[in-house]
PDB file of C-alpha atoms in Angstrom:
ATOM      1  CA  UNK U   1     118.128  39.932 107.081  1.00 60.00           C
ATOM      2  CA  UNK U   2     121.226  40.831 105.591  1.00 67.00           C
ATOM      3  CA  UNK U   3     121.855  44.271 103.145  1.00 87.00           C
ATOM      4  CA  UNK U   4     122.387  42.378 100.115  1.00 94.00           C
ATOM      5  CA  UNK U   5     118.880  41.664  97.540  1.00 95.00           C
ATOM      6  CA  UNK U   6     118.649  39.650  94.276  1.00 97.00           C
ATOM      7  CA  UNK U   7     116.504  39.556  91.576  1.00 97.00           C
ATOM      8  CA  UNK U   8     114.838  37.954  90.533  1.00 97.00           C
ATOM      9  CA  UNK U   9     113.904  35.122  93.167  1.00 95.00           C
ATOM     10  CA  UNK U  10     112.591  32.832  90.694  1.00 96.00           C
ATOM     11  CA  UNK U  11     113.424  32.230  86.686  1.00 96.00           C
ATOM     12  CA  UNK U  12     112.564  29.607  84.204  1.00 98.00           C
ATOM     13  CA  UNK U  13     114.495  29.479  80.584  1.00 98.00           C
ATOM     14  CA  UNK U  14     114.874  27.828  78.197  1.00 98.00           C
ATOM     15  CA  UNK U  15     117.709  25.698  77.079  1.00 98.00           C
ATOM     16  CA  UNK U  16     119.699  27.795  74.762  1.00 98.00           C
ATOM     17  CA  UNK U  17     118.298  30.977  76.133  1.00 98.00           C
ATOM     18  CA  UNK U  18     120.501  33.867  78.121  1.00 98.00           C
ATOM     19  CA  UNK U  19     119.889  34.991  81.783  1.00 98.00           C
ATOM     20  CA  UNK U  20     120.708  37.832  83.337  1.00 98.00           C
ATOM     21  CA  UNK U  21     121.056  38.108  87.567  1.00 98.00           C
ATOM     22  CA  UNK U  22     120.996  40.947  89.676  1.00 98.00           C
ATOM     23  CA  UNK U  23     122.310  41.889  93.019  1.00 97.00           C
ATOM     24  CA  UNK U  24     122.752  44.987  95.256  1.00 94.00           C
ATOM     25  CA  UNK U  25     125.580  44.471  97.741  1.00 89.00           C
ATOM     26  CA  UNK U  26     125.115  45.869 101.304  1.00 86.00           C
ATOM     27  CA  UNK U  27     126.446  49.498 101.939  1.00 83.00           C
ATOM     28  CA  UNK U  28     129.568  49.817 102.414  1.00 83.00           C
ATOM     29  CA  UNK U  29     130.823  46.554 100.847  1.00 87.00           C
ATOM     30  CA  UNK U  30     132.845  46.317  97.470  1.00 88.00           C
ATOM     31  CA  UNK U  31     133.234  43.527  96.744  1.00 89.00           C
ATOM     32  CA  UNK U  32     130.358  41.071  95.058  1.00 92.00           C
ATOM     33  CA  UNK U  33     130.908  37.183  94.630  1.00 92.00           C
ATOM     34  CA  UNK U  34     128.742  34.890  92.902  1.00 96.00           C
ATOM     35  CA  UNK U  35     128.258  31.244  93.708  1.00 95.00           C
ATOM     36  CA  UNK U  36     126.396  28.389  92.141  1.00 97.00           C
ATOM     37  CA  UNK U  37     124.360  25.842  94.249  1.00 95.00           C
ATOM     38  CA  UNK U  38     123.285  22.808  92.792  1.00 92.00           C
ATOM     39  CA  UNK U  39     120.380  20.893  94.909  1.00 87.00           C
ATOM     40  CA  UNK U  40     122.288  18.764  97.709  1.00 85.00           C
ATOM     41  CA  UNK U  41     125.467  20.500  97.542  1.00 88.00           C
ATOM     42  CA  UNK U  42     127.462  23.551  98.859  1.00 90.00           C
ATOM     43  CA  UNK U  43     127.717  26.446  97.723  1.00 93.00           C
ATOM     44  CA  UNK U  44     130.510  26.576  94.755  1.00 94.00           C
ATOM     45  CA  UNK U  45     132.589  29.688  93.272  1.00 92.00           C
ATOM     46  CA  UNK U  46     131.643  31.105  90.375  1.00 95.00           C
ATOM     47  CA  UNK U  47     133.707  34.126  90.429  1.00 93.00           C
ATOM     48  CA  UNK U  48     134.415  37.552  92.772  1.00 91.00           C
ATOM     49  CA  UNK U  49     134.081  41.224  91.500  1.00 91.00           C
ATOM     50  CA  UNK U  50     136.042  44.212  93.158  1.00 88.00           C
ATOM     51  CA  UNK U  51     136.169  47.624  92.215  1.00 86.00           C
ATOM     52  CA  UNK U  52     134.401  46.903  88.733  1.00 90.00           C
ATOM     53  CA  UNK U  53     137.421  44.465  88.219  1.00 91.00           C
ATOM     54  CA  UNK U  54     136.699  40.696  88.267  1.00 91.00           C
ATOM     55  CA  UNK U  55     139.362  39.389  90.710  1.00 86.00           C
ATOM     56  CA  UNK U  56     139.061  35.503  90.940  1.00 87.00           C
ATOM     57  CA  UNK U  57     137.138  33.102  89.062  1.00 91.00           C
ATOM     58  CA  UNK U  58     136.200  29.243  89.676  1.00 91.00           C
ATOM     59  CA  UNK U  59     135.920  26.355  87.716  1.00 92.00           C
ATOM     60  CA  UNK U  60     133.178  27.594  85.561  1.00 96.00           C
ATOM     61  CA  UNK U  61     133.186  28.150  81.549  1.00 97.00           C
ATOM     62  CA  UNK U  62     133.388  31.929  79.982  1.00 97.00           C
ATOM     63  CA  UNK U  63     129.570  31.507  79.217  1.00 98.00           C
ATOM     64  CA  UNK U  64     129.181  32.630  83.127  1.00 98.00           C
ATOM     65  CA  UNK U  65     130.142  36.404  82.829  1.00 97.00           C
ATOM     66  CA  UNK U  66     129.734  39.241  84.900  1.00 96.00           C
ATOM     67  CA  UNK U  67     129.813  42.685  85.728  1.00 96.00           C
ATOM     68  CA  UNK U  68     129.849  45.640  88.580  1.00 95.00           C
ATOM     69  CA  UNK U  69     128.692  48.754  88.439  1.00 93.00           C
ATOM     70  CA  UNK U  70     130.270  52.021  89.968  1.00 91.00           C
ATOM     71  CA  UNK U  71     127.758  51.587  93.098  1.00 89.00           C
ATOM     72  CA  UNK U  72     129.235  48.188  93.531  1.00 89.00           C
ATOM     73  CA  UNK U  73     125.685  45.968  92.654  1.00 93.00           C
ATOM     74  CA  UNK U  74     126.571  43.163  90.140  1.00 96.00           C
ATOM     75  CA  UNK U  75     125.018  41.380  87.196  1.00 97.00           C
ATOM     76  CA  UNK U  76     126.330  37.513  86.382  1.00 98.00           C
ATOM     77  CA  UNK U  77     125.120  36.748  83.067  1.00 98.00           C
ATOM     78  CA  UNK U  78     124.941  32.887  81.403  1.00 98.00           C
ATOM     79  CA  UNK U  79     124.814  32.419  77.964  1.00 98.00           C
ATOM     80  CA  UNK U  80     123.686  29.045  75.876  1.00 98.00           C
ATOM     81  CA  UNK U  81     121.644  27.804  78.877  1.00 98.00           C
ATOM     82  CA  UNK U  82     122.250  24.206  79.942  1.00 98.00           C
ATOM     83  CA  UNK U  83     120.281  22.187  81.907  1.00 97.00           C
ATOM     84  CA  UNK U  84     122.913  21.744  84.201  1.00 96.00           C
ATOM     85  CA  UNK U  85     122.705  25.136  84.950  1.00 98.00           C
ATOM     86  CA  UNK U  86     119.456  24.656  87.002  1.00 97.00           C
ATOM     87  CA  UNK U  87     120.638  25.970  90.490  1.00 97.00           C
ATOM     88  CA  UNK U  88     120.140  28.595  93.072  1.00 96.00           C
ATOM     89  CA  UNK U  89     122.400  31.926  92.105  1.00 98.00           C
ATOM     90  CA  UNK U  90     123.727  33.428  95.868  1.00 97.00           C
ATOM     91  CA  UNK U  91     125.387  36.563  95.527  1.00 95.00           C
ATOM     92  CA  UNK U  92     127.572  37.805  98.108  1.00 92.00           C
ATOM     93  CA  UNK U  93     129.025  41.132  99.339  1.00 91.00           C
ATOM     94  CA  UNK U  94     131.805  41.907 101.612  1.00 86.00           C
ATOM     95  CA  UNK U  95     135.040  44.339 102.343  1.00 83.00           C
ATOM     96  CA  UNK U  96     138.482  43.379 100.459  1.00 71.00           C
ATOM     97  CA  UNK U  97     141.166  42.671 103.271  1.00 60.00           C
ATOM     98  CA  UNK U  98     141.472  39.721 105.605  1.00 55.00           C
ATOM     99  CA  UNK U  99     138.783  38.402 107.619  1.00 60.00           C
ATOM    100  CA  UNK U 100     135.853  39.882 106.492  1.00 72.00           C
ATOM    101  CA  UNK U 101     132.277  38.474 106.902  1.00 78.00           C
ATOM    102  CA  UNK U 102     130.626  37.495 103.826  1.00 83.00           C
ATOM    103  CA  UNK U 103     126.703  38.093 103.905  1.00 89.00           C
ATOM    104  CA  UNK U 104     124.545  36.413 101.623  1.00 92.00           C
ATOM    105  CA  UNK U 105     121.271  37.152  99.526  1.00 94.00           C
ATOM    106  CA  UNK U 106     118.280  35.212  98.995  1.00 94.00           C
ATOM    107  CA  UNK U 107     118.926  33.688  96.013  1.00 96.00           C
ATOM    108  CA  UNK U 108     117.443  33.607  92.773  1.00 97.00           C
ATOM    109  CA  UNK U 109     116.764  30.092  91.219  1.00 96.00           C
ATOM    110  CA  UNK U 110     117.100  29.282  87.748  1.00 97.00           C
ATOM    111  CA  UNK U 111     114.998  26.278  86.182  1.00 97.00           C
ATOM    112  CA  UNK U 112     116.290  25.430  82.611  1.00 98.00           C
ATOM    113  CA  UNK U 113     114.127  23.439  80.578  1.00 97.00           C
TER     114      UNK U 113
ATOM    115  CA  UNK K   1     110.015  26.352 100.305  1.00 34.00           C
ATOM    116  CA  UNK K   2     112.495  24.623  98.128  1.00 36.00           C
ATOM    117  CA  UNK K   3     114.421  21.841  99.836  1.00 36.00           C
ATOM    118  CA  UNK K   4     118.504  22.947 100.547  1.00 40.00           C
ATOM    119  CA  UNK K   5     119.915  19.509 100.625  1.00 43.00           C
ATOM    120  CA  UNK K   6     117.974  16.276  99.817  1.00 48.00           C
ATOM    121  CA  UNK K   7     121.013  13.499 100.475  1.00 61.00           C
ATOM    122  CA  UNK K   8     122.780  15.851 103.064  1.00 78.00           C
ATOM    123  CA  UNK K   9     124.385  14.251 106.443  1.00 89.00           C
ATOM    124  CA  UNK K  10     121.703  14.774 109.077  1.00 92.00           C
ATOM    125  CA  UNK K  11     121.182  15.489 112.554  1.00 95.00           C
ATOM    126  CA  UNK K  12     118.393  15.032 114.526  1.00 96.00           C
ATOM    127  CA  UNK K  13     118.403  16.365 117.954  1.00 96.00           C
ATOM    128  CA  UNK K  14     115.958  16.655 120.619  1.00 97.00           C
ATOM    129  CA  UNK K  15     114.423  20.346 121.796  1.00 97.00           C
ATOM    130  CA  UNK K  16     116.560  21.384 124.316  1.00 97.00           C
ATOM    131  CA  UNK K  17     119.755  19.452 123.853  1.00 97.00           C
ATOM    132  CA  UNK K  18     122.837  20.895 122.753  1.00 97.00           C
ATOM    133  CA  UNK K  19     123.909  19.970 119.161  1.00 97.00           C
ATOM    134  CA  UNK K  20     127.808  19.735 117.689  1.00 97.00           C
ATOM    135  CA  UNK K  21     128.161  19.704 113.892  1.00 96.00           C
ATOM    136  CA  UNK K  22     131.609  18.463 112.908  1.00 94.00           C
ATOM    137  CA  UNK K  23     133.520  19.783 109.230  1.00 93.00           C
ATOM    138  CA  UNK K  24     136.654  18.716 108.271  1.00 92.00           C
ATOM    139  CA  UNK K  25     138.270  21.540 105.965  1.00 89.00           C
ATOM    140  CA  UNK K  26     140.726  20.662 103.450  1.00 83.00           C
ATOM    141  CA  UNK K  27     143.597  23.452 103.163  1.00 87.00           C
ATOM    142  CA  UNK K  28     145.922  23.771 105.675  1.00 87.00           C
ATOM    143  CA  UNK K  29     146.678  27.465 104.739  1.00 87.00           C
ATOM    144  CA  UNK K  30     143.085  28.269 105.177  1.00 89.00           C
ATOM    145  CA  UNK K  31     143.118  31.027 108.149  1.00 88.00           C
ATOM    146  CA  UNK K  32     139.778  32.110 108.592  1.00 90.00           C
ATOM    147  CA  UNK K  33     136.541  29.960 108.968  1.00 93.00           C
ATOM    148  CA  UNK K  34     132.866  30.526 108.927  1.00 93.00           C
ATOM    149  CA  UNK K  35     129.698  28.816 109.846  1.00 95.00           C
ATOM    150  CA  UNK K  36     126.786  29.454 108.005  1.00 95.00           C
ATOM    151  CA  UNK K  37     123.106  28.564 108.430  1.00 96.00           C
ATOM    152  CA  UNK K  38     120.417  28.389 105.391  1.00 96.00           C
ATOM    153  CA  UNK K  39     116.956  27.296 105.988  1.00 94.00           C
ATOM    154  CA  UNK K  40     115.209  26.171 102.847  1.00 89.00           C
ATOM    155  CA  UNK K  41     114.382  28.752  99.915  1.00 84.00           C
ATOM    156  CA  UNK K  42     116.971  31.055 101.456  1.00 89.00           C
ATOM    157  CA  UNK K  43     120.623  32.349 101.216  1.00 92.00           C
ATOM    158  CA  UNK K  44     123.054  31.422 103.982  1.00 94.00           C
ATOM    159  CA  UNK K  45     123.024  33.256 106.993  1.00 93.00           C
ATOM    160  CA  UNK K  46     126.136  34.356 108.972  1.00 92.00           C
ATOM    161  CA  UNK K  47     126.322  32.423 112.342  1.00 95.00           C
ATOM    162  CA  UNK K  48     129.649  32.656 113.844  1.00 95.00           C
ATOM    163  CA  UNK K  49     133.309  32.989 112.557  1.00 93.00           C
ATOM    164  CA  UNK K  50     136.706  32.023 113.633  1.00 95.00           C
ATOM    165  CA  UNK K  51     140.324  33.243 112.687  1.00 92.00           C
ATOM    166  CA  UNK K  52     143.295  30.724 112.739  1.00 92.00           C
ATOM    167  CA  UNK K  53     144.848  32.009 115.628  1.00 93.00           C
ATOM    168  CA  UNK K  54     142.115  30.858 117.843  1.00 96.00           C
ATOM    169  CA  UNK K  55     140.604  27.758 118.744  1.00 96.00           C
ATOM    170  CA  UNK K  56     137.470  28.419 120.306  1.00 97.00           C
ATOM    171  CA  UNK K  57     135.508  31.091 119.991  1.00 97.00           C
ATOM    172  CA  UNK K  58     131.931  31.588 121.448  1.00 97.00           C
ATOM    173  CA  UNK K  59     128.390  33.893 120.582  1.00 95.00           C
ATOM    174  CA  UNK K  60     125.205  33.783 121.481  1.00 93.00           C
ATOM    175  CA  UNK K  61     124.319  29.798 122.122  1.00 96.00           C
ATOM    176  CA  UNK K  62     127.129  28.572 119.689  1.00 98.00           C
ATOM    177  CA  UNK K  63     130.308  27.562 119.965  1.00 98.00           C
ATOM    178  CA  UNK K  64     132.819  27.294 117.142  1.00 98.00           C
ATOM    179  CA  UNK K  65     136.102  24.834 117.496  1.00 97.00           C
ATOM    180  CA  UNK K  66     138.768  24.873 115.604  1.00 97.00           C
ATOM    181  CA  UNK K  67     141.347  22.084 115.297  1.00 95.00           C
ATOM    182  CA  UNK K  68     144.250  23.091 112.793  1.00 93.00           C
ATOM    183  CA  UNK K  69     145.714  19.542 113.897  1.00 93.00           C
ATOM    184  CA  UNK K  70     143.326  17.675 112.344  1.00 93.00           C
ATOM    185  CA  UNK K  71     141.708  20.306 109.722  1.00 93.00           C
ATOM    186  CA  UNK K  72     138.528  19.939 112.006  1.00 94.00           C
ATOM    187  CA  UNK K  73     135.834  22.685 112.835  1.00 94.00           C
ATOM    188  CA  UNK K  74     132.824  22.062 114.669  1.00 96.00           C
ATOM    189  CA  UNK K  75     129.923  24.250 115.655  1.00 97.00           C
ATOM    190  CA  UNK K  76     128.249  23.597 119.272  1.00 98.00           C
ATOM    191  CA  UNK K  77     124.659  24.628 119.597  1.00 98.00           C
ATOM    192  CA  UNK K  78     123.327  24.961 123.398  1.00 97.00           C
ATOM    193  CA  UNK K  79     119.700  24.634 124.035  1.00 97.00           C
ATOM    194  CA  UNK K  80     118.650  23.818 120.786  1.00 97.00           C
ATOM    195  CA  UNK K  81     115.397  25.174 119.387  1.00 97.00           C
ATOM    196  CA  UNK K  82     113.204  23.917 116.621  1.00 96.00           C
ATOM    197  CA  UNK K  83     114.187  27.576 114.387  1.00 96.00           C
ATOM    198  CA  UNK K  84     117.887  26.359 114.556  1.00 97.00           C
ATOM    199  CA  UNK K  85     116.740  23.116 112.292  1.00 97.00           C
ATOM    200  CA  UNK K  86     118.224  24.268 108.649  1.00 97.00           C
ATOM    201  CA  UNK K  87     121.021  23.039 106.841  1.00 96.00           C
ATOM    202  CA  UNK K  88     124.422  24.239 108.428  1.00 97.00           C
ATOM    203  CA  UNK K  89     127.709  24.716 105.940  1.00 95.00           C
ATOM    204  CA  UNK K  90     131.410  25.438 107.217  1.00 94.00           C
ATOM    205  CA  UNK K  91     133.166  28.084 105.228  1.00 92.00           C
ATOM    206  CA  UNK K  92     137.425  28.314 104.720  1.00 90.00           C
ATOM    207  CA  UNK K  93     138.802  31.228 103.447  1.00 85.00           C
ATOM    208  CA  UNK K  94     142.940  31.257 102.496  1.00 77.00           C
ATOM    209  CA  UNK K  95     142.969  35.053 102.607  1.00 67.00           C
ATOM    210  CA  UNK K  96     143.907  37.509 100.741  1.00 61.00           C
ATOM    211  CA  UNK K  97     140.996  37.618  97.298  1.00 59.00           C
ATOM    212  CA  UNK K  98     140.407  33.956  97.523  1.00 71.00           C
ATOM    213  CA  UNK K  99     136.984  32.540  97.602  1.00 79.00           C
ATOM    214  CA  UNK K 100     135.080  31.038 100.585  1.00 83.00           C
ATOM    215  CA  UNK K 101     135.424  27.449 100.272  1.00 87.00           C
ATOM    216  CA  UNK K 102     132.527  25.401 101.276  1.00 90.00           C
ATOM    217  CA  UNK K 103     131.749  22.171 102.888  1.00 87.00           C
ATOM    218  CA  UNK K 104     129.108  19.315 102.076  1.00 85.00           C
ATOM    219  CA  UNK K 105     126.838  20.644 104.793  1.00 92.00           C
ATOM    220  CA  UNK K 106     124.541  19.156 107.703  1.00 95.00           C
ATOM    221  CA  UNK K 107     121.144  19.027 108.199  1.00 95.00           C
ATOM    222  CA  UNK K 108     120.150  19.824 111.336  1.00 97.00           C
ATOM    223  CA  UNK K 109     116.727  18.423 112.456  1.00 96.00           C
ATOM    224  CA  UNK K 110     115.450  19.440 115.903  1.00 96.00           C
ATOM    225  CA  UNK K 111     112.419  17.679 117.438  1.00 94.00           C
ATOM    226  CA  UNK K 112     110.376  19.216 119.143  1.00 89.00           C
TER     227      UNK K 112
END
């Protein structure tokens, strides 16, 4: 089992409706990413927090937002739900520099209906 | 549990044989490479990583290859055991703040 946890593991909205994620990145690791994985598929980017400071960001519309907090845990919210945003929500923590494992939470999966 | 990958390239292997899971990677100035492991309902799990300096690089029953040729990692699994059936994803990383790139993934059935 890895450091990092997410809440919650399981959501269901509403089409329309706003979501917010959690995660709490393993100690000693600054740096949060958040990626989006649709049933079948890899993993893909959403975006990477460092420092409080979002630092990279994939192919995904400004309704995906997010934050970090001083003790380095993160919040990705999505606004104006879409049913396309049914997926499983990984967060990941890791160190800044080269070469640095990143370690994976659970999950939490979002139904939209 | 929830299912990972429902049309996913798959595997099957008998228990006890060794299994090789092949990834071609797409950027040639990716430097660093990871091979990750998630078992259905669950985040990926860490298995073994490689830097591009290297070209093999072993742990405990796997084996990672690396093939900057080509663009071509694979993962080598020795003794294979019906817990190592999960879904397995290659990673690339082009250093510095970029994101972990990440494969179509295989699905590694192991019978027992």
């Amino acid at each position: 089992e890895t450091g990092v946890t997410q809440s919650p593991t399981h959501l269901i909205k509403t089409r329309g409706q706003q979501v917010t994620l959690r995660c709490s990145s393993q100690s000693g690791h600054n740096t949060v990413s958040w990626y989006q994985q649709a049933l079948g598929q890899g993993p893909q980017f959403i975006f990477q927090y460092y420092r409080e400071e979002e630092n990279g960001r994939g192919n995904f519309p400004p309704r995906f937002s997010g934050l970090q907090f001083p003790n380095y845990s993160s919040e990705l919210n999505v606004n104006a739900l879409e049913l396309d945003d049914s997926a499983l929500y990984l967060c990941a923590s890791s160190t800044t520099g080269f070469y640095t494992e990143a370690f994976f939470g659970q999950g939490t999966r979002l139904t939209v209906v | 549990g929830e299912s990972v990958g429902l049309h996913l390239p798959t595997l099957s292997v008998q228990e006890g044989d060794n299994s090789i899971i092949n990834c071609a990677y797409s950027n040639s100035a990716s430097d660093y490479f990871i091979w990750y492991k998630q078992e259905s309902g669950k985040g990926p799990q860490f298995i073994i990583d490689i830097r591009s300096n290297m070209d093999k690089r072993q742990g405990q029953r796997v084996t990672v290859l690396l093939n900057k040729t080509v663009k071509h990692l694979s993962l080598q699994i020795a003794a294979t055991q019906p817990g190592d059936s999960a879904v397995y994803f290659c990673a690339e990383f082009a250093s510095g703040n970029t994101p972990l790139v990440f494969g179509k993934g295989t699905r590694l059935s192991v019978i027992a």
